[in-house]
Amino acid sequence: MPYGQWWRRHRRAFWQHFRPDAVLGYQQAQCQIARRFLRALLQDPSELVEHIQYTALGSLMKVIYDIDVVGETDFKTYSSVLRSVQEGVGEVFQPGSSLIEYFPVLRWLPSFLPGGSYVRRASKWRSSAYHLREEPFVRAQKTFQSVSSVAFLHRLLKRVAASASESAALVSEETEIAENVAAVSLSGTLPVTYSLLQAFFLAMSQHPDVVKKAQEELDSVVGNNRLPDFGDQDKLVYLTAIVKETLRWHVVVPFGVPHCTTRDDELRGYYIPANTVLLPNIWACLHDPEAYEDPEDFRPERFIRDGKLDPSVRDPSAFAFGFGRRRVVCPGRHFAEAALFINIASVLHVFDIGPPLDGAGKPIKIQYKMTNGFLSYASTSESYVGMANSPRYDRYPEDCRCSIVPRSAQAERLIREAQ
């Protein structure tokens, strides 16, 4: 979509429902999904990656469409569609991955002829993108007038209904904007939450001292008779620092999203002509040794001074979620940060996390090693096996196994009784 009025209308609709005060309305749903995540981990911690995927997908489907992803059929259907869409995005982002880049006429080649494999794959990706855009939207359309919901699509649809008296063209445009924004919200925010949560578990399995400090803070602030919620966030300084360090240590989009200059510009003596494609090196910004001492180390303490968050330390959120005009970054930033906080706080409050164990009960040392791609997230689940060597948008730790056990009988009781 080119930058212009049509793009701005989409951006405005997105921002209105994902700005900081709007995200507050999604906290109850995020808490409920986080508690469901705890129960899944308690039942079968060996399926960590799938539980994370389920949690990330479930919270977004609820907040966007008011759809509860509670059955295996829904989960597998949406996961498969999203996987296909992400595969297509990865192919597009991979320079030189297709001969069509060099010979555009090949796009008209019949798919059954030799060399038509890209056309066949593109047809599959197009079908998946259409399904992702249409199916949940139609489900939400059927209920938005009869159900009281915080889902932002319901509010967009009510705005569409309110414009019905103006013109059919406006209704059609507003409906298309609502449909597009909902689909982009899902496909854009899901991989970020999914990636960061997996990186968190990997980091905790390697840093038992961080787990212990966070649990001491949680015990002091929350106690052992309830689970943490968003009302505790201001007092959970060390845990908030863990969120920041996760964003810094594991850069989800190392080179950001490509931008294009709209006019000639100059930066520190470098002439940048109009229509230049720019790739911001976000990874370098968040691993700059001048800003972060020993940047390869996972060290939440770097963000704390005198028991409070240190405002003089470069905030990873200013880089991790991209760049834009007037410092406007990814509109889903606040939702992703909230999801990261409530899941990290909930997990550390009731679980001990450590390295995985071998058959003899001895710890297995897991290296933080990434596959190639533009977007980072761990993937050891069946959903993504076999895609690691294909051109793709995502990049992830090759192994994020860990041991996850309840801290106590009381912690297990909290998990089972959580609503």
CSV table of C-alpha atoms in Angstrom, one decimal, residues 204-206 353-357 363-364 401-403:
chain,number,residue,atom,x,y,z
A,204,MET,CA,15.7,-17.7,31.9
A,205,SER,CA,17.0,-21.2,31.4
A,206,GLN,CA,20.5,-19.8,31.1
A,353,ILE,CA,12.7,-22.3,34.9
A,354,GLY,CA,16.0,-24.0,34.2
A,355,PRO,CA,18.1,-25.8,31.6
A,356,PRO,CA,16.6,-29.0,30.0
A,357,LEU,CA,17.8,-32.3,31.5
A,363,PRO,CA,21.6,-30.1,32.6
A,364,ILE,CA,21.9,-29.7,28.9
A,401,ARG,CA,14.2,-26.2,25.4
A,402,CYS,CA,14.1,-25.7,29.2
A,403,SER,CA,12.7,-27.3,32.3
